[in-house]
Amino acid sequence: MNIGIIGGGQLGLMMAQAAKLLHHKIISLDPNPRCPLASFSDLHITASYNDLEKIEYLVSKSDVITYEFENVDLDLISKFEKLIPQGRRALEISKNRLLEKEMAEKLGIKTAKFHKLSDENIEFYPCIIKTTTGGYDGKGQFVISNKEDLKSADFDINKEYIVEEYISFDYESSVIITRDSFGRIECFPTPINNHKNNILNTSLVTKDFPMIVKKKMEEYSKKIIENLDYIGTMAIEYFITNEDVIFNELAPRPHNSGHYSIEGCSVSQFENHILAITNEVIKKPVLLNNTLMLNILGQDNTYIENAKKTNNIYLHMYGKDEFITNRKMGHITFLRNDLEDINQTLIHITKE
Ligand code: ADP
Ligand code: MG
């Protein structure tokens, strides 16, 4: 098939890598002619995401279309929805933190307490105030402990904000889940996700993840993906306290916390995404060994040098043109029998 991909970042690139192994052709669309996917796709269209004429050109060349990020224009997606198995609804919900949490509540899924910020009324402290739309990697977020903090927060008056109860979680996890056009659903093994400055740092996947927590997260995630009538791979993030599972947010696309599956599982999140959107049956992911994924940001040059001197690791660089602080440049994955070996390898790669 000819698969059109809107967005040429690392997610688009890794979707395309999986798709090529399945003998599909890739047409990419991104405003940057040097984006990671541009040199890998069969045809690259340099255009902005709301350029209707260029999107129509992409549509004319594609049998099916997928997007790799949430900031695509909702009206455009609606116009070509028949060609986009991920559909419109998941995108609409995930673009807006209020809609996202309201949906979870309706489905009986626990969330942090929340309300829309108006006239700086805050119903609970400590809290996190986030832009309702457009935020990622912690951008547009303020942690507020008391009324004083509120005064110093630098809100953009043109934006709408949501107030969320601050959750003192034990850890964060996510369910990477795929649904195909036959209604079959598969969940990937659940990672423990560690963030640094609100950006994912590591995902650790072991066979020891608590079963009760995993079952609850999967039950919630299946409800969500079915309710959204979504086809493809998506990610749903949760906070875990004791054995309580609290919904955080969803991303209607493959996700950074699922990159470990490329080498760590019998099938990757990207392969299952491509199978689903091309009307094939998805596969059951099986964890091959304890796996750790480490992100490489613009400031993490030493990780690359260290990784090159380490045995049995997989280094993925995304081919981005400029190393910028906090920009995701690549990731490293390794599989080990022993958790102590995972720690040792991590220390070795991240040492100064
Ligand atoms: P995004 O990933 O879109 O920037 P998130 O809502 O996932 O936004 O927030 C980023 C990170 O900030 C989370 O992974 C988590 O570590 C922290 N965080 C977000 N919301 C809360 C909350 N209500 N309580 C505690 N920590 C939070
Ligand atoms: Mg998040």
PDB file of N, CA, C and O and ligand atoms in Angstrom, residues 70 97 100-101 112-113 127-128 130 135-139 141 143 164-169 172 195 197-199 237 239 248-249 255, ligand 1:
ATOM      1  N   GLU A  70      -0.265  15.022  17.731  1.00  0.00           N
ATOM      2  CA  GLU A  70      -1.634  15.473  17.973  1.00  0.00           C
ATOM      3  C   GLU A  70      -1.931  16.854  17.422  1.00  0.00           C
ATOM      4  O   GLU A  70      -3.077  17.275  17.435  1.00  0.00           O
ATOM      5  N   ARG A  97      -7.171  18.660  27.397  1.00  0.00           N
ATOM      6  CA  ARG A  97      -7.067  17.926  28.667  1.00  0.00           C
ATOM      7  C   ARG A  97      -8.393  17.865  29.422  1.00  0.00           C
ATOM      8  O   ARG A  97      -8.622  16.920  30.180  1.00  0.00           O
ATOM      9  N   GLU A 100     -10.444  15.145  27.730  1.00  0.00           N
ATOM     10  CA  GLU A 100      -9.785  13.865  28.012  1.00  0.00           C
ATOM     11  C   GLU A 100     -10.211  13.329  29.390  1.00  0.00           C
ATOM     12  O   GLU A 100     -10.600  12.177  29.535  1.00  0.00           O
ATOM     13  N   LYS A 101     -10.158  14.224  30.383  1.00  0.00           N
ATOM     14  CA  LYS A 101     -10.484  13.784  31.747  1.00  0.00           C
ATOM     15  C   LYS A 101     -11.984  13.551  31.904  1.00  0.00           C
ATOM     16  O   LYS A 101     -12.401  12.652  32.623  1.00  0.00           O
ATOM     17  N   ALA A 112      -7.085  12.458  38.349  1.00  0.00           N
ATOM     18  CA  ALA A 112      -6.842  13.471  39.388  1.00  0.00           C
ATOM     19  C   ALA A 112      -8.050  14.401  39.392  1.00  0.00           C
ATOM     20  O   ALA A 112      -8.661  14.614  38.344  1.00  0.00           O
ATOM     21  N   LYS A 113      -8.393  14.965  40.578  1.00  0.00           N
ATOM     22  CA  LYS A 113      -9.469  15.964  40.598  1.00  0.00           C
ATOM     23  C   LYS A 113      -9.056  17.101  39.657  1.00  0.00           C
ATOM     24  O   LYS A 113      -7.867  17.428  39.575  1.00  0.00           O
ATOM     25  N   CYS A 127      -1.339  21.752  43.412  1.00  0.00           N
ATOM     26  CA  CYS A 127      -1.946  21.399  42.123  1.00  0.00           C
ATOM     27  C   CYS A 127      -0.965  21.677  40.983  1.00  0.00           C
ATOM     28  O   CYS A 127       0.080  22.293  41.192  1.00  0.00           O
ATOM     29  N   ILE A 128      -1.337  21.186  39.825  1.00  0.00           N
ATOM     30  CA  ILE A 128      -0.574  21.511  38.609  1.00  0.00           C
ATOM     31  C   ILE A 128      -1.538  22.226  37.681  1.00  0.00           C
ATOM     32  O   ILE A 128      -2.665  21.750  37.477  1.00  0.00           O
ATOM     33  N   LYS A 130      -2.120  23.388  33.902  1.00  0.00           N
ATOM     34  CA  LYS A 130      -1.591  23.076  32.565  1.00  0.00           C
ATOM     35  C   LYS A 130      -2.436  23.792  31.513  1.00  0.00           C
ATOM     36  O   LYS A 130      -3.640  23.970  31.725  1.00  0.00           O
ATOM     37  N   GLY A 135      -0.003  21.527  24.983  1.00  0.00           N
ATOM     38  CA  GLY A 135       1.204  21.262  25.781  1.00  0.00           C
ATOM     39  C   GLY A 135       1.823  19.901  25.477  1.00  0.00           C
ATOM     40  O   GLY A 135       1.123  18.977  25.087  1.00  0.00           O
ATOM     41  N   TYR A 136       3.122  19.800  25.617  1.00  0.00           N
ATOM     42  CA  TYR A 136       3.802  18.500  25.544  1.00  0.00           C
ATOM     43  C   TYR A 136       5.112  18.599  26.304  1.00  0.00           C
ATOM     44  O   TYR A 136       5.620  19.708  26.528  1.00  0.00           O
ATOM     45  N   ASP A 137       5.646  17.448  26.748  1.00  0.00           N
ATOM     46  CA  ASP A 137       6.902  17.416  27.506  1.00  0.00           C
ATOM     47  C   ASP A 137       6.907  18.459  28.631  1.00  0.00           C
ATOM     48  O   ASP A 137       7.910  19.132  28.877  1.00  0.00           O
ATOM     49  N   GLY A 138       5.769  18.616  29.304  1.00  0.00           N
ATOM     50  CA  GLY A 138       5.687  19.514  30.459  1.00  0.00           C
ATOM     51  C   GLY A 138       5.621  20.991  30.101  1.00  0.00           C
ATOM     52  O   GLY A 138       5.627  21.844  30.992  1.00  0.00           O
ATOM     53  N   LYS A 139       5.546  21.302  28.807  1.00  0.00           N
ATOM     54  CA  LYS A 139       5.488  22.721  28.418  1.00  0.00           C
ATOM     55  C   LYS A 139       4.126  23.304  28.798  1.00  0.00           C
ATOM     56  O   LYS A 139       3.098  22.639  28.689  1.00  0.00           O
ATOM     57  N   GLN A 141       3.188  24.156  31.864  1.00  0.00           N
ATOM     58  CA  GLN A 141       2.706  23.628  33.156  1.00  0.00           C
ATOM     59  C   GLN A 141       3.329  24.384  34.334  1.00  0.00           C
ATOM     60  O   GLN A 141       4.492  24.773  34.282  1.00  0.00           O
ATOM     61  N   VAL A 143       3.596  24.049  38.672  1.00  0.00           N
ATOM     62  CA  VAL A 143       3.279  23.359  39.926  1.00  0.00           C
ATOM     63  C   VAL A 143       3.020  24.439  40.966  1.00  0.00           C
ATOM     64  O   VAL A 143       3.847  25.324  41.173  1.00  0.00           O
ATOM     65  N   GLU A 164      -5.197  20.753  38.006  1.00  0.00           N
ATOM     66  CA  GLU A 164      -5.254  19.340  38.389  1.00  0.00           C
ATOM     67  C   GLU A 164      -4.660  19.155  39.775  1.00  0.00           C
ATOM     68  O   GLU A 164      -3.637  19.770  40.095  1.00  0.00           O
ATOM     69  N   GLU A 165      -5.278  18.314  40.550  1.00  0.00           N
ATOM     70  CA  GLU A 165      -4.724  17.933  41.848  1.00  0.00           C
ATOM     71  C   GLU A 165      -3.325  17.341  41.627  1.00  0.00           C
ATOM     72  O   GLU A 165      -3.119  16.580  40.680  1.00  0.00           O
ATOM     73  N   TYR A 166      -2.365  17.725  42.477  1.00  0.00           N
ATOM     74  CA  TYR A 166      -1.024  17.145  42.370  1.00  0.00           C
ATOM     75  C   TYR A 166      -1.046  15.736  42.960  1.00  0.00           C
ATOM     76  O   TYR A 166      -1.438  15.542  44.106  1.00  0.00           O
ATOM     77  N   ILE A 167      -0.648  14.751  42.182  1.00  0.00           N
ATOM     78  CA  ILE A 167      -0.678  13.362  42.651  1.00  0.00           C
ATOM     79  C   ILE A 167       0.729  12.950  43.086  1.00  0.00           C
ATOM     80  O   ILE A 167       1.664  13.016  42.289  1.00  0.00           O
ATOM     81  N   SER A 168       0.861  12.530  44.349  1.00  0.00           N
ATOM     82  CA  SER A 168       2.172  12.017  44.801  1.00  0.00           C
ATOM     83  C   SER A 168       2.228  10.536  44.447  1.00  0.00           C
ATOM     84  O   SER A 168       1.999   9.679  45.297  1.00  0.00           O
ATOM     85  N   PHE A 169       2.498  10.270  43.208  1.00  0.00           N
ATOM     86  CA  PHE A 169       2.451   8.874  42.747  1.00  0.00           C
ATOM     87  C   PHE A 169       3.701   8.102  43.156  1.00  0.00           C
ATOM     88  O   PHE A 169       4.743   8.694  43.426  1.00  0.00           O
ATOM     89  N   GLU A 172       5.108   6.129  37.432  1.00  0.00           N
ATOM     90  CA  GLU A 172       4.245   6.338  36.265  1.00  0.00           C
ATOM     91  C   GLU A 172       4.381   5.142  35.324  1.00  0.00           C
ATOM     92  O   GLU A 172       5.451   4.535  35.227  1.00  0.00           O
ATOM     93  N   HIS A 195      10.576  10.236  34.475  1.00  0.00           N
ATOM     94  CA  HIS A 195      10.716  11.511  33.775  1.00  0.00           C
ATOM     95  C   HIS A 195      11.794  12.356  34.442  1.00  0.00           C
ATOM     96  O   HIS A 195      12.008  12.263  35.642  1.00  0.00           O
ATOM     97  N   ASN A 197      12.750  16.482  34.400  1.00  0.00           N
ATOM     98  CA  ASN A 197      12.196  17.768  33.927  1.00  0.00           C
ATOM     99  C   ASN A 197      10.947  17.575  33.078  1.00  0.00           C
ATOM    100  O   ASN A 197      10.788  18.214  32.037  1.00  0.00           O
ATOM    101  N   ASN A 198      10.088  16.655  33.502  1.00  0.00           N
ATOM    102  CA  ASN A 198       8.828  16.362  32.800  1.00  0.00           C
ATOM    103  C   ASN A 198       9.000  15.729  31.421  1.00  0.00           C
ATOM    104  O   ASN A 198       8.036  15.598  30.679  1.00  0.00           O
ATOM    105  N   ILE A 199      10.220  15.352  31.072  1.00  0.00           N
ATOM    106  CA  ILE A 199      10.437  14.687  29.782  1.00  0.00           C
ATOM    107  C   ILE A 199      10.807  13.237  30.084  1.00  0.00           C
ATOM    108  O   ILE A 199      11.601  12.980  31.002  1.00  0.00           O
ATOM    109  N   GLU A 237      -1.337   7.110  29.466  1.00  0.00           N
ATOM    110  CA  GLU A 237      -0.424   7.283  30.604  1.00  0.00           C
ATOM    111  C   GLU A 237      -1.197   7.241  31.917  1.00  0.00           C
ATOM    112  O   GLU A 237      -2.289   7.815  32.013  1.00  0.00           O
ATOM    113  N   PHE A 239      -0.777   7.323  36.477  1.00  0.00           N
ATOM    114  CA  PHE A 239      -0.021   7.449  37.724  1.00  0.00           C
ATOM    115  C   PHE A 239      -0.431   6.269  38.602  1.00  0.00           C
ATOM    116  O   PHE A 239      -1.623   5.943  38.678  1.00  0.00           O
ATOM    117  N   ASN A 248      -3.868   9.652  33.380  1.00  0.00           N
ATOM    118  CA  ASN A 248      -3.282  10.978  33.159  1.00  0.00           C
ATOM    119  C   ASN A 248      -3.673  11.537  31.797  1.00  0.00           C
ATOM    120  O   ASN A 248      -4.415  12.490  31.697  1.00  0.00           O
ATOM    121  N   GLU A 249      -3.179  10.914  30.726  1.00  0.00           N
ATOM    122  CA  GLU A 249      -3.527  11.437  29.392  1.00  0.00           C
ATOM    123  C   GLU A 249      -3.332  10.362  28.345  1.00  0.00           C
ATOM    124  O   GLU A 249      -2.751   9.312  28.623  1.00  0.00           O
ATOM    125  N   HIS A 255       4.166   5.859  20.857  1.00  0.00           N
ATOM    126  CA  HIS A 255       4.587   6.762  21.940  1.00  0.00           C
ATOM    127  C   HIS A 255       6.015   6.452  22.370  1.00  0.00           C
ATOM    128  O   HIS A 255       6.467   5.310  22.293  1.00  0.00           O
TER     129      HIS A 255
HETATM  130  P1  ADP B   1       2.638  16.279  28.694  1.00  0.00           P
HETATM  131  O1  ADP B   1       3.292  14.936  28.631  1.00  0.00           O
HETATM  132  O2  ADP B   1       1.580  16.471  27.670  1.00  0.00           O
HETATM  133  O3  ADP B   1       3.558  17.439  28.802  1.00  0.00           O
HETATM  134  P2  ADP B   1       1.584  15.386  31.259  1.00  0.00           P
HETATM  135  O4  ADP B   1       0.231  15.669  31.785  1.00  0.00           O
HETATM  136  O5  ADP B   1       1.856  13.963  30.912  1.00  0.00           O
HETATM  137  O6  ADP B   1       1.801  16.376  30.056  1.00  0.00           O
HETATM  138  O7  ADP B   1       2.669  15.927  32.304  1.00  0.00           O
HETATM  139  C1  ADP B   1       4.065  15.661  32.185  1.00  0.00           C
HETATM  140  C2  ADP B   1       4.593  15.037  33.466  1.00  0.00           C
HETATM  141  O8  ADP B   1       4.341  15.921  34.581  1.00  0.00           O
HETATM  142  C3  ADP B   1       3.912  13.736  33.844  1.00  0.00           C
HETATM  143  O9  ADP B   1       4.472  12.638  33.166  1.00  0.00           O
HETATM  144  C4  ADP B   1       4.180  13.718  35.352  1.00  0.00           C
HETATM  145  O10 ADP B   1       5.500  13.318  35.644  1.00  0.00           O
HETATM  146  C5  ADP B   1       4.008  15.166  35.748  1.00  0.00           C
HETATM  147  N1  ADP B   1       2.598  15.417  36.119  1.00  0.00           N
HETATM  148  C6  ADP B   1       1.596  15.771  35.273  1.00  0.00           C
HETATM  149  N2  ADP B   1       0.412  15.888  35.912  1.00  0.00           N
HETATM  150  C7  ADP B   1       0.647  15.605  37.212  1.00  0.00           C
HETATM  151  C8  ADP B   1      -0.186  15.541  38.396  1.00  0.00           C
HETATM  152  N3  ADP B   1      -1.507  15.827  38.345  1.00  0.00           N
HETATM  153  N4  ADP B   1       0.405  15.203  39.572  1.00  0.00           N
HETATM  154  C9  ADP B   1       1.739  14.931  39.622  1.00  0.00           C
HETATM  155  N5  ADP B   1       2.569  14.973  38.558  1.00  0.00           N
HETATM  156  C10 ADP B   1       2.049  15.290  37.346  1.00  0.00           C
END
